[in-house]
PDB file of C-alpha atoms in Angstrom:
ATOM      1  CA  UNK A   1      10.418  69.328   0.795  1.00 68.00           C
ATOM      2  CA  UNK A   2       7.499  67.055   1.618  1.00 86.00           C
ATOM      3  CA  UNK A   3       7.644  65.645   5.142  1.00 95.00           C
ATOM      4  CA  UNK A   4       7.657  61.870   4.887  1.00 98.00           C
ATOM      5  CA  UNK A   5       6.940  59.062   7.292  1.00 98.00           C
ATOM      6  CA  UNK A   6       8.172  55.487   7.122  1.00 98.00           C
ATOM      7  CA  UNK A   7       7.072  52.468   9.172  1.00 98.00           C
ATOM      8  CA  UNK A   8       9.100  49.264   8.955  1.00 97.00           C
ATOM      9  CA  UNK A   9      12.857  49.821   8.974  1.00 97.00           C
ATOM     10  CA  UNK A  10      14.045  46.356   8.012  1.00 94.00           C
ATOM     11  CA  UNK A  11      16.548  45.409   5.326  1.00 93.00           C
ATOM     12  CA  UNK A  12      14.630  47.203   2.585  1.00 96.00           C
ATOM     13  CA  UNK A  13      12.918  49.959   4.549  1.00 97.00           C
ATOM     14  CA  UNK A  14      16.133  51.146   6.172  1.00 97.00           C
ATOM     15  CA  UNK A  15      17.830  51.553   2.807  1.00 97.00           C
ATOM     16  CA  UNK A  16      14.838  53.360   1.337  1.00 98.00           C
ATOM     17  CA  UNK A  17      14.792  55.814   4.234  1.00 98.00           C
ATOM     18  CA  UNK A  18      18.527  56.422   3.825  1.00 98.00           C
ATOM     19  CA  UNK A  19      17.965  57.433   0.191  1.00 97.00           C
ATOM     20  CA  UNK A  20      15.130  59.764   1.186  1.00 98.00           C
ATOM     21  CA  UNK A  21      17.291  61.409   3.830  1.00 97.00           C
ATOM     22  CA  UNK A  22      20.157  61.787   1.361  1.00 97.00           C
ATOM     23  CA  UNK A  23      17.734  63.445  -1.061  1.00 96.00           C
ATOM     24  CA  UNK A  24      16.999  66.111   1.554  1.00 96.00           C
ATOM     25  CA  UNK A  25      13.627  64.944   2.828  1.00 96.00           C
ATOM     26  CA  UNK A  26      12.613  65.155   6.453  1.00 97.00           C
ATOM     27  CA  UNK A  27      11.597  61.655   7.543  1.00 98.00           C
ATOM     28  CA  UNK A  28       9.823  60.494  10.697  1.00 98.00           C
ATOM     29  CA  UNK A  29      10.198  56.769  11.210  1.00 98.00           C
ATOM     30  CA  UNK A  30       9.019  53.912  13.381  1.00 98.00           C
ATOM     31  CA  UNK A  31      10.019  50.299  13.736  1.00 97.00           C
ATOM     32  CA  UNK A  32       8.859  47.579  16.096  1.00 93.00           C
ATOM     33  CA  UNK A  33      12.363  47.554  17.621  1.00 94.00           C
ATOM     34  CA  UNK A  34      14.082  50.927  17.953  1.00 95.00           C
ATOM     35  CA  UNK A  35      17.568  49.379  17.895  1.00 94.00           C
ATOM     36  CA  UNK A  36      17.258  48.757  14.155  1.00 92.00           C
ATOM     37  CA  UNK A  37      16.619  52.474  13.633  1.00 96.00           C
ATOM     38  CA  UNK A  38      19.596  53.885  15.508  1.00 96.00           C
ATOM     39  CA  UNK A  39      21.818  54.376  12.456  1.00 96.00           C
ATOM     40  CA  UNK A  40      18.987  56.222  10.678  1.00 98.00           C
ATOM     41  CA  UNK A  41      18.362  58.404  13.710  1.00 97.00           C
ATOM     42  CA  UNK A  42      22.055  59.280  13.654  1.00 97.00           C
ATOM     43  CA  UNK A  43      21.647  60.145   9.953  1.00 97.00           C
ATOM     44  CA  UNK A  44      18.826  62.596  10.720  1.00 97.00           C
ATOM     45  CA  UNK A  45      15.619  60.570  10.829  1.00 98.00           C
ATOM     46  CA  UNK A  46      13.143  61.650  13.503  1.00 98.00           C
ATOM     47  CA  UNK A  47      11.933  58.806  15.693  1.00 98.00           C
ATOM     48  CA  UNK A  48       8.258  58.184  16.492  1.00 98.00           C
ATOM     49  CA  UNK A  49       7.100  55.820  19.201  1.00 97.00           C
ATOM     50  CA  UNK A  50       4.007  54.659  17.313  1.00 98.00           C
ATOM     51  CA  UNK A  51       2.699  54.362  13.739  1.00 98.00           C
ATOM     52  CA  UNK A  52       0.040  56.919  14.660  1.00 97.00           C
ATOM     53  CA  UNK A  53       2.727  59.496  15.459  1.00 97.00           C
ATOM     54  CA  UNK A  54       4.333  58.873  12.076  1.00 98.00           C
ATOM     55  CA  UNK A  55       1.061  59.368  10.181  1.00 97.00           C
ATOM     56  CA  UNK A  56       0.230  62.480  12.210  1.00 95.00           C
ATOM     57  CA  UNK A  57       3.598  64.083  11.470  1.00 95.00           C
ATOM     58  CA  UNK A  58       3.935  63.187   7.786  1.00 96.00           C
ATOM     59  CA  UNK A  59       2.315  64.431   4.616  1.00 96.00           C
ATOM     60  CA  UNK A  60       2.968  61.046   2.994  1.00 97.00           C
ATOM     61  CA  UNK A  61       3.368  57.955   5.162  1.00 98.00           C
ATOM     62  CA  UNK A  62       4.987  54.810   3.765  1.00 98.00           C
ATOM     63  CA  UNK A  63       5.013  51.367   5.319  1.00 98.00           C
ATOM     64  CA  UNK A  64       6.864  48.176   4.431  1.00 98.00           C
ATOM     65  CA  UNK A  65       6.232  45.251   6.745  1.00 97.00           C
ATOM     66  CA  UNK A  66       6.594  41.499   6.563  1.00 94.00           C
ATOM     67  CA  UNK A  67       3.069  40.169   6.072  1.00 95.00           C
ATOM     68  CA  UNK A  68      -0.669  40.713   6.261  1.00 95.00           C
ATOM     69  CA  UNK A  69      -0.788  40.331  10.053  1.00 95.00           C
ATOM     70  CA  UNK A  70       1.992  42.894  10.506  1.00 96.00           C
ATOM     71  CA  UNK A  71       0.196  45.392   8.273  1.00 97.00           C
ATOM     72  CA  UNK A  72      -3.003  45.036  10.265  1.00 97.00           C
ATOM     73  CA  UNK A  73      -1.057  45.560  13.488  1.00 97.00           C
ATOM     74  CA  UNK A  74       0.408  48.895  12.368  1.00 98.00           C
ATOM     75  CA  UNK A  75      -2.786  50.137  10.716  1.00 97.00           C
ATOM     76  CA  UNK A  76      -5.356  49.435  13.412  1.00 97.00           C
ATOM     77  CA  UNK A  77      -5.938  50.470  16.998  1.00 96.00           C
ATOM     78  CA  UNK A  78      -5.475  53.721  18.910  1.00 96.00           C
ATOM     79  CA  UNK A  79      -1.762  53.863  17.996  1.00 97.00           C
ATOM     80  CA  UNK A  80      -2.191  52.802  14.375  1.00 97.00           C
ATOM     81  CA  UNK A  81      -1.762  54.590  11.068  1.00 97.00           C
ATOM     82  CA  UNK A  82      -5.498  55.068  10.579  1.00 96.00           C
ATOM     83  CA  UNK A  83      -5.759  56.960  13.856  1.00 95.00           C
ATOM     84  CA  UNK A  84      -2.994  59.307  12.712  1.00 95.00           C
ATOM     85  CA  UNK A  85      -4.595  59.910   9.331  1.00 94.00           C
ATOM     86  CA  UNK A  86      -7.860  60.893  10.932  1.00 76.00           C
ATOM     87  CA  UNK A  87      -6.219  63.981  12.406  1.00 61.00           C
ATOM     88  CA  UNK A  88      -6.194  65.821   9.084  1.00 69.00           C
ATOM     89  CA  UNK A  89      -7.498  65.408   5.572  1.00 71.00           C
ATOM     90  CA  UNK A  90      -5.346  65.440   2.454  1.00 84.00           C
ATOM     91  CA  UNK A  91      -2.713  63.037   3.734  1.00 95.00           C
ATOM     92  CA  UNK A  92      -1.485  60.079   1.662  1.00 97.00           C
ATOM     93  CA  UNK A  93      -0.695  56.577   2.875  1.00 98.00           C
ATOM     94  CA  UNK A  94       1.441  54.260   0.721  1.00 98.00           C
ATOM     95  CA  UNK A  95       1.932  50.639   1.710  1.00 98.00           C
ATOM     96  CA  UNK A  96       4.840  48.854   0.031  1.00 98.00           C
ATOM     97  CA  UNK A  97       4.334  45.417   1.603  1.00 97.00           C
ATOM     98  CA  UNK A  98       3.454  42.183  -0.216  1.00 96.00           C
ATOM     99  CA  UNK A  99       0.205  41.225   1.511  1.00 97.00           C
ATOM    100  CA  UNK A 100      -3.350  40.079   0.827  1.00 96.00           C
ATOM    101  CA  UNK A 101      -5.067  42.086  -1.951  1.00 97.00           C
ATOM    102  CA  UNK A 102      -8.306  41.745  -0.011  1.00 96.00           C
ATOM    103  CA  UNK A 103      -6.760  43.476   2.994  1.00 97.00           C
ATOM    104  CA  UNK A 104      -5.405  46.274   0.790  1.00 98.00           C
ATOM    105  CA  UNK A 105      -8.832  46.931  -0.711  1.00 98.00           C
ATOM    106  CA  UNK A 106     -10.407  46.990   2.724  1.00 98.00           C
ATOM    107  CA  UNK A 107      -7.698  49.231   4.131  1.00 98.00           C
ATOM    108  CA  UNK A 108      -7.958  51.647   1.202  1.00 98.00           C
ATOM    109  CA  UNK A 109     -11.655  52.110   1.931  1.00 97.00           C
ATOM    110  CA  UNK A 110     -10.952  52.828   5.576  1.00 97.00           C
ATOM    111  CA  UNK A 111      -8.195  55.290   4.652  1.00 97.00           C
ATOM    112  CA  UNK A 112     -10.609  57.115   2.338  1.00 95.00           C
ATOM    113  CA  UNK A 113     -13.092  57.386   5.204  1.00 94.00           C
ATOM    114  CA  UNK A 114     -10.525  59.459   7.127  1.00 94.00           C
ATOM    115  CA  UNK A 115     -10.240  61.944   4.253  1.00 93.00           C
ATOM    116  CA  UNK A 116      -6.825  60.601   3.206  1.00 95.00           C
ATOM    117  CA  UNK A 117      -5.797  58.740   0.047  1.00 96.00           C
ATOM    118  CA  UNK A 118      -4.059  55.384  -0.302  1.00 98.00           C
ATOM    119  CA  UNK A 119      -1.782  53.681  -2.771  1.00 98.00           C
ATOM    120  CA  UNK A 120      -0.152  50.307  -2.554  1.00 98.00           C
ATOM    121  CA  UNK A 121       3.265  50.148  -4.177  1.00 98.00           C
ATOM    122  CA  UNK A 122       5.087  46.846  -3.703  1.00 98.00           C
ATOM    123  CA  UNK A 123       8.467  46.722  -5.383  1.00 97.00           C
ATOM    124  CA  UNK A 124      10.567  44.455  -7.535  1.00 93.00           C
ATOM    125  CA  UNK A 125      14.223  44.479  -6.570  1.00 91.00           C
ATOM    126  CA  UNK A 126      16.229  43.498  -3.541  1.00 89.00           C
ATOM    127  CA  UNK A 127      18.829  45.160  -1.344  1.00 92.00           C
ATOM    128  CA  UNK A 128      21.147  46.402  -4.145  1.00 91.00           C
ATOM    129  CA  UNK A 129      18.176  47.978  -5.956  1.00 94.00           C
ATOM    130  CA  UNK A 130      17.003  49.706  -2.773  1.00 95.00           C
ATOM    131  CA  UNK A 131      20.495  51.086  -2.190  1.00 95.00           C
ATOM    132  CA  UNK A 132      20.987  52.143  -5.803  1.00 96.00           C
ATOM    133  CA  UNK A 133      17.547  53.622  -6.399  1.00 96.00           C
ATOM    134  CA  UNK A 134      16.643  51.107  -9.129  1.00 97.00           C
ATOM    135  CA  UNK A 135      13.502  49.563  -7.655  1.00 97.00           C
ATOM    136  CA  UNK A 136      10.442  48.959  -9.851  1.00 97.00           C
ATOM    137  CA  UNK A 137       7.089  49.959  -8.366  1.00 98.00           C
ATOM    138  CA  UNK A 138       3.763  48.274  -9.102  1.00 98.00           C
ATOM    139  CA  UNK A 139       1.175  50.800  -8.012  1.00 98.00           C
ATOM    140  CA  UNK A 140      -2.492  50.307  -7.241  1.00 98.00           C
ATOM    141  CA  UNK A 141      -4.776  53.259  -6.550  1.00 98.00           C
ATOM    142  CA  UNK A 142      -5.956  56.503  -8.094  1.00 98.00           C
ATOM    143  CA  UNK A 143      -3.795  57.975 -10.871  1.00 98.00           C
ATOM    144  CA  UNK A 144      -4.164  61.459  -9.364  1.00 97.00           C
ATOM    145  CA  UNK A 145      -2.747  60.232  -6.052  1.00 97.00           C
ATOM    146  CA  UNK A 146       0.135  58.532  -7.847  1.00 98.00           C
ATOM    147  CA  UNK A 147       1.122  61.818  -9.473  1.00 98.00           C
ATOM    148  CA  UNK A 148       1.436  63.409  -6.035  1.00 97.00           C
ATOM    149  CA  UNK A 149       3.785  60.642  -4.882  1.00 98.00           C
ATOM    150  CA  UNK A 150       5.665  60.156  -8.159  1.00 98.00           C
ATOM    151  CA  UNK A 151       8.567  62.513  -7.251  1.00 97.00           C
ATOM    152  CA  UNK A 152       9.272  60.353  -4.182  1.00 98.00           C
ATOM    153  CA  UNK A 153       9.103  57.117  -6.164  1.00 98.00           C
ATOM    154  CA  UNK A 154      11.542  58.599  -8.688  1.00 98.00           C
ATOM    155  CA  UNK A 155      14.147  59.017  -5.935  1.00 97.00           C
ATOM    156  CA  UNK A 156      13.835  55.322  -5.142  1.00 98.00           C
ATOM    157  CA  UNK A 157      13.199  53.560  -8.424  1.00 97.00           C
ATOM    158  CA  UNK A 158      13.844  53.332 -12.134  1.00 97.00           C
ATOM    159  CA  UNK A 159      10.292  52.479 -13.233  1.00 97.00           C
ATOM    160  CA  UNK A 160       6.777  53.101 -11.934  1.00 98.00           C
ATOM    161  CA  UNK A 161       4.012  50.875 -13.332  1.00 98.00           C
ATOM    162  CA  UNK A 162       0.437  51.912 -12.532  1.00 98.00           C
ATOM    163  CA  UNK A 163      -1.500  48.657 -12.876  1.00 98.00           C
ATOM    164  CA  UNK A 164      -4.949  49.739 -11.717  1.00 98.00           C
ATOM    165  CA  UNK A 165      -7.092  50.154  -8.614  1.00 98.00           C
ATOM    166  CA  UNK A 166      -6.223  49.346  -5.019  1.00 98.00           C
ATOM    167  CA  UNK A 167      -5.458  45.653  -4.669  1.00 98.00           C
ATOM    168  CA  UNK A 168      -4.182  45.277  -8.214  1.00 98.00           C
ATOM    169  CA  UNK A 169      -0.674  46.526  -7.431  1.00 98.00           C
ATOM    170  CA  UNK A 170      -0.119  43.831  -4.838  1.00 98.00           C
ATOM    171  CA  UNK A 171      -1.823  41.242  -7.072  1.00 98.00           C
ATOM    172  CA  UNK A 172       0.739  42.082  -9.753  1.00 98.00           C
ATOM    173  CA  UNK A 173       3.592  41.700  -7.256  1.00 97.00           C
ATOM    174  CA  UNK A 174       2.278  38.305  -6.149  1.00 98.00           C
ATOM    175  CA  UNK A 175       2.014  37.207  -9.788  1.00 97.00           C
ATOM    176  CA  UNK A 176       5.647  38.211 -10.311  1.00 95.00           C
ATOM    177  CA  UNK A 177       7.013  36.682  -7.129  1.00 95.00           C
ATOM    178  CA  UNK A 178       5.506  33.262  -7.725  1.00 95.00           C
ATOM    179  CA  UNK A 179       7.893  32.999 -10.671  1.00 95.00           C
ATOM    180  CA  UNK A 180      11.008  33.384  -8.541  1.00 95.00           C
ATOM    181  CA  UNK A 181      10.739  30.146  -6.592  1.00 95.00           C
ATOM    182  CA  UNK A 182       9.466  28.101  -9.525  1.00 96.00           C
ATOM    183  CA  UNK A 183      12.214  29.394 -11.831  1.00 96.00           C
ATOM    184  CA  UNK A 184      14.893  28.748  -9.251  1.00 96.00           C
ATOM    185  CA  UNK A 185      13.686  25.201  -8.622  1.00 96.00           C
ATOM    186  CA  UNK A 186      13.775  24.445 -12.333  1.00 96.00           C
ATOM    187  CA  UNK A 187      17.230  25.960 -12.699  1.00 97.00           C
ATOM    188  CA  UNK A 188      18.540  23.927  -9.773  1.00 97.00           C
ATOM    189  CA  UNK A 189      17.060  20.740 -11.213  1.00 97.00           C
ATOM    190  CA  UNK A 190      18.916  21.472 -14.465  1.00 97.00           C
ATOM    191  CA  UNK A 191      22.103  22.122 -12.523  1.00 97.00           C
ATOM    192  CA  UNK A 192      21.933  18.862 -10.586  1.00 96.00           C
ATOM    193  CA  UNK A 193      21.125  16.892 -13.734  1.00 97.00           C
ATOM    194  CA  UNK A 194      24.144  18.386 -15.509  1.00 97.00           C
ATOM    195  CA  UNK A 195      26.339  17.755 -12.487  1.00 95.00           C
ATOM    196  CA  UNK A 196      25.195  14.104 -12.236  1.00 95.00           C
ATOM    197  CA  UNK A 197      26.199  13.807 -15.906  1.00 96.00           C
ATOM    198  CA  UNK A 198      29.776  14.639 -14.920  1.00 97.00           C
ATOM    199  CA  UNK A 199      29.841  18.383 -15.624  1.00 97.00           C
ATOM    200  CA  UNK A 200      31.467  20.425 -12.826  1.00 97.00           C
ATOM    201  CA  UNK A 201      28.938  22.452 -10.840  1.00 96.00           C
ATOM    202  CA  UNK A 202      30.487  25.836 -11.611  1.00 96.00           C
ATOM    203  CA  UNK A 203      30.753  25.080 -15.334  1.00 97.00           C
ATOM    204  CA  UNK A 204      27.152  23.887 -15.432  1.00 97.00           C
ATOM    205  CA  UNK A 205      25.911  26.995 -13.648  1.00 97.00           C
ATOM    206  CA  UNK A 206      27.914  29.265 -15.964  1.00 97.00           C
ATOM    207  CA  UNK A 207      26.330  27.534 -18.951  1.00 97.00           C
ATOM    208  CA  UNK A 208      22.816  27.846 -17.529  1.00 97.00           C
ATOM    209  CA  UNK A 209      23.214  31.511 -16.610  1.00 97.00           C
ATOM    210  CA  UNK A 210      24.417  32.318 -20.127  1.00 96.00           C
ATOM    211  CA  UNK A 211      21.612  30.456 -21.846  1.00 96.00           C
ATOM    212  CA  UNK A 212      17.982  31.179 -22.685  1.00 93.00           C
ATOM    213  CA  UNK A 213      17.079  29.556 -19.352  1.00 89.00           C
ATOM    214  CA  UNK A 214      18.503  32.503 -17.424  1.00 91.00           C
ATOM    215  CA  UNK A 215      16.605  35.533 -16.153  1.00 91.00           C
ATOM    216  CA  UNK A 216      17.910  38.573 -14.239  1.00 89.00           C
ATOM    217  CA  UNK A 217      16.648  37.108 -10.965  1.00 89.00           C
ATOM    218  CA  UNK A 218      18.393  33.792 -11.611  1.00 93.00           C
ATOM    219  CA  UNK A 219      21.647  35.505 -12.555  1.00 93.00           C
ATOM    220  CA  UNK A 220      22.008  37.238  -9.217  1.00 89.00           C
ATOM    221  CA  UNK A 221      20.482  34.578  -6.957  1.00 92.00           C
ATOM    222  CA  UNK A 222      21.708  31.209  -8.307  1.00 95.00           C
ATOM    223  CA  UNK A 223      25.378  31.944  -7.400  1.00 95.00           C
ATOM    224  CA  UNK A 224      24.253  31.992  -3.757  1.00 95.00           C
ATOM    225  CA  UNK A 225      24.682  28.210  -3.810  1.00 95.00           C
ATOM    226  CA  UNK A 226      28.428  28.869  -3.573  1.00 95.00           C
ATOM    227  CA  UNK A 227      28.300  31.781  -1.118  1.00 93.00           C
ATOM    228  CA  UNK A 228      25.223  33.085   0.640  1.00 92.00           C
ATOM    229  CA  UNK A 229      25.041  36.890   1.153  1.00 88.00           C
ATOM    230  CA  UNK A 230      26.079  38.267   4.531  1.00 87.00           C
ATOM    231  CA  UNK A 231      22.512  39.540   4.991  1.00 87.00           C
ATOM    232  CA  UNK A 232      19.625  37.341   3.912  1.00 90.00           C
ATOM    233  CA  UNK A 233      17.951  39.105   0.983  1.00 89.00           C
ATOM    234  CA  UNK A 234      14.733  37.079   0.945  1.00 93.00           C
ATOM    235  CA  UNK A 235      14.318  34.120   3.244  1.00 95.00           C
ATOM    236  CA  UNK A 236      12.681  30.745   2.672  1.00 97.00           C
ATOM    237  CA  UNK A 237       9.956  31.771   5.129  1.00 96.00           C
ATOM    238  CA  UNK A 238       9.253  35.064   3.320  1.00 96.00           C
ATOM    239  CA  UNK A 239       9.163  33.407  -0.094  1.00 97.00           C
ATOM    240  CA  UNK A 240       6.730  30.794   1.210  1.00 97.00           C
ATOM    241  CA  UNK A 241       4.533  33.587   2.539  1.00 97.00           C
ATOM    242  CA  UNK A 242       4.342  35.037  -0.975  1.00 97.00           C
ATOM    243  CA  UNK A 243       3.595  31.666  -2.564  1.00 98.00           C
ATOM    244  CA  UNK A 244       0.791  31.095  -0.082  1.00 98.00           C
ATOM    245  CA  UNK A 245      -0.636  34.497  -1.038  1.00 97.00           C
ATOM    246  CA  UNK A 246      -0.485  33.354  -4.679  1.00 98.00           C
ATOM    247  CA  UNK A 247      -2.231  30.061  -3.904  1.00 98.00           C
ATOM    248  CA  UNK A 248      -4.931  31.914  -1.958  1.00 97.00           C
ATOM    249  CA  UNK A 249      -5.463  34.343  -4.837  1.00 97.00           C
ATOM    250  CA  UNK A 250      -5.492  31.468  -7.332  1.00 97.00           C
ATOM    251  CA  UNK A 251      -8.241  29.700  -5.400  1.00 97.00           C
ATOM    252  CA  UNK A 252     -10.216  32.944  -5.167  1.00 96.00           C
ATOM    253  CA  UNK A 253      -9.956  33.608  -8.911  1.00 97.00           C
ATOM    254  CA  UNK A 254     -10.133  30.014 -10.170  1.00 98.00           C
ATOM    255  CA  UNK A 255      -6.589  29.946 -11.585  1.00 98.00           C
ATOM    256  CA  UNK A 256      -4.706  26.618 -11.220  1.00 98.00           C
ATOM    257  CA  UNK A 257      -1.151  27.119  -9.930  1.00 98.00           C
ATOM    258  CA  UNK A 258       0.397  23.651 -10.102  1.00 97.00           C
ATOM    259  CA  UNK A 259       4.051  24.696 -10.184  1.00 97.00           C
ATOM    260  CA  UNK A 260       3.467  27.107  -7.304  1.00 98.00           C
ATOM    261  CA  UNK A 261       1.960  24.319  -5.204  1.00 98.00           C
ATOM    262  CA  UNK A 262       5.038  22.162  -5.843  1.00 97.00           C
ATOM    263  CA  UNK A 263       7.416  25.001  -4.997  1.00 97.00           C
ATOM    264  CA  UNK A 264       5.464  25.641  -1.816  1.00 98.00           C
ATOM    265  CA  UNK A 265       5.976  22.002  -0.771  1.00 98.00           C
ATOM    266  CA  UNK A 266       9.709  22.310  -1.424  1.00 98.00           C
ATOM    267  CA  UNK A 267       9.843  25.428   0.729  1.00 98.00           C
ATOM    268  CA  UNK A 268       8.064  23.488   3.483  1.00 98.00           C
ATOM    269  CA  UNK A 269      10.786  20.848   3.161  1.00 97.00           C
ATOM    270  CA  UNK A 270      13.445  23.552   3.408  1.00 97.00           C
ATOM    271  CA  UNK A 271      11.918  24.816   6.639  1.00 97.00           C
ATOM    272  CA  UNK A 272      11.685  21.284   8.031  1.00 97.00           C
ATOM    273  CA  UNK A 273      15.396  20.815   7.287  1.00 96.00           C
ATOM    274  CA  UNK A 274      16.270  23.983   9.207  1.00 96.00           C
ATOM    275  CA  UNK A 275      16.751  26.386   6.291  1.00 96.00           C
ATOM    276  CA  UNK A 276      13.762  28.646   6.995  1.00 96.00           C
ATOM    277  CA  UNK A 277      15.848  31.700   7.892  1.00 95.00           C
ATOM    278  CA  UNK A 278      18.269  31.305   4.978  1.00 96.00           C
ATOM    279  CA  UNK A 279      17.870  32.918   1.574  1.00 96.00           C
ATOM    280  CA  UNK A 280      15.449  30.880  -0.506  1.00 96.00           C
ATOM    281  CA  UNK A 281      18.387  29.836  -2.682  1.00 96.00           C
ATOM    282  CA  UNK A 282      18.606  27.166   0.046  1.00 96.00           C
ATOM    283  CA  UNK A 283      16.182  25.266  -2.198  1.00 97.00           C
ATOM    284  CA  UNK A 284      19.332  23.917  -3.827  1.00 96.00           C
ATOM    285  CA  UNK A 285      20.266  22.221  -0.563  1.00 96.00           C
ATOM    286  CA  UNK A 286      16.878  20.492  -0.454  1.00 96.00           C
ATOM    287  CA  UNK A 287      17.167  19.212  -4.027  1.00 96.00           C
ATOM    288  CA  UNK A 288      20.772  18.143  -3.477  1.00 95.00           C
ATOM    289  CA  UNK A 289      19.810  16.157  -0.406  1.00 94.00           C
ATOM    290  CA  UNK A 290      16.941  14.512  -2.243  1.00 93.00           C
ATOM    291  CA  UNK A 291      19.423  13.592  -4.974  1.00 91.00           C
ATOM    292  CA  UNK A 292      21.718  12.066  -2.358  1.00 88.00           C
ATOM    293  CA  UNK A 293      24.488  14.584  -2.909  1.00 76.00           C
ATOM    294  CA  UNK A 294      24.513  16.547   0.361  1.00 62.00           C
ATOM    295  CA  UNK A 295      24.648  20.329   0.201  1.00 55.00           C
TER     296      UNK A 295
END
């Protein structure tokens, strides 16, 4: 079995590593705080003190971190991924984060200079998909490199979409994620309008989620207005990070993103009201307060 490395053992990364271990792979992992890795260590994951140690030990190193700054922090410096890749040629580095396409293109060039190969492979799907192996991958990079990693992706996901060169995988993920906040805002506006008309909230939501207005993402996230998940799947702060990546890319490419700009302002309001660490379904609370209805 290929020896794998994984950096970033958060809500998604920890579940991905668990699937890889269950599939029989040897995994060396690192996280900024070791405490979050203890259950994986107990399950057989080998701990590394630095990202460099992970990349040195693994044939294929994966990372999944929160933002562009976090990716730079694990990639660069004497203890970074790049330093570990330089130890041997033929290694592969796969970043699964949602970050700046410009950074990914730059990083891919630096990885190539070490003799290694790089893919970016951000995913669609949240915690249940990571646990069940039904993620969807949007891959940027060389097709030949993808074929080497495909057996690993197939353990973790139900579909692998190769969208083009480095930078294009994460651009695709940003284009998808901008829809989530804008769709949810629109759905919540419909819900509040129906409720103000005298329709009970649950009945109105049932109608919306069984209409043409519904999407898979809305069907699993909109019910959070009644009961938030025990673990935050995707926070207000993380969703705003993705929308800001979209706005940055839109400015770079000359694409107007009016609905994204409005959703970004609503997420700023959510943070100002103290909802920044809640799932971004907290947007309903913002709209409800603006409508004078409380939460």
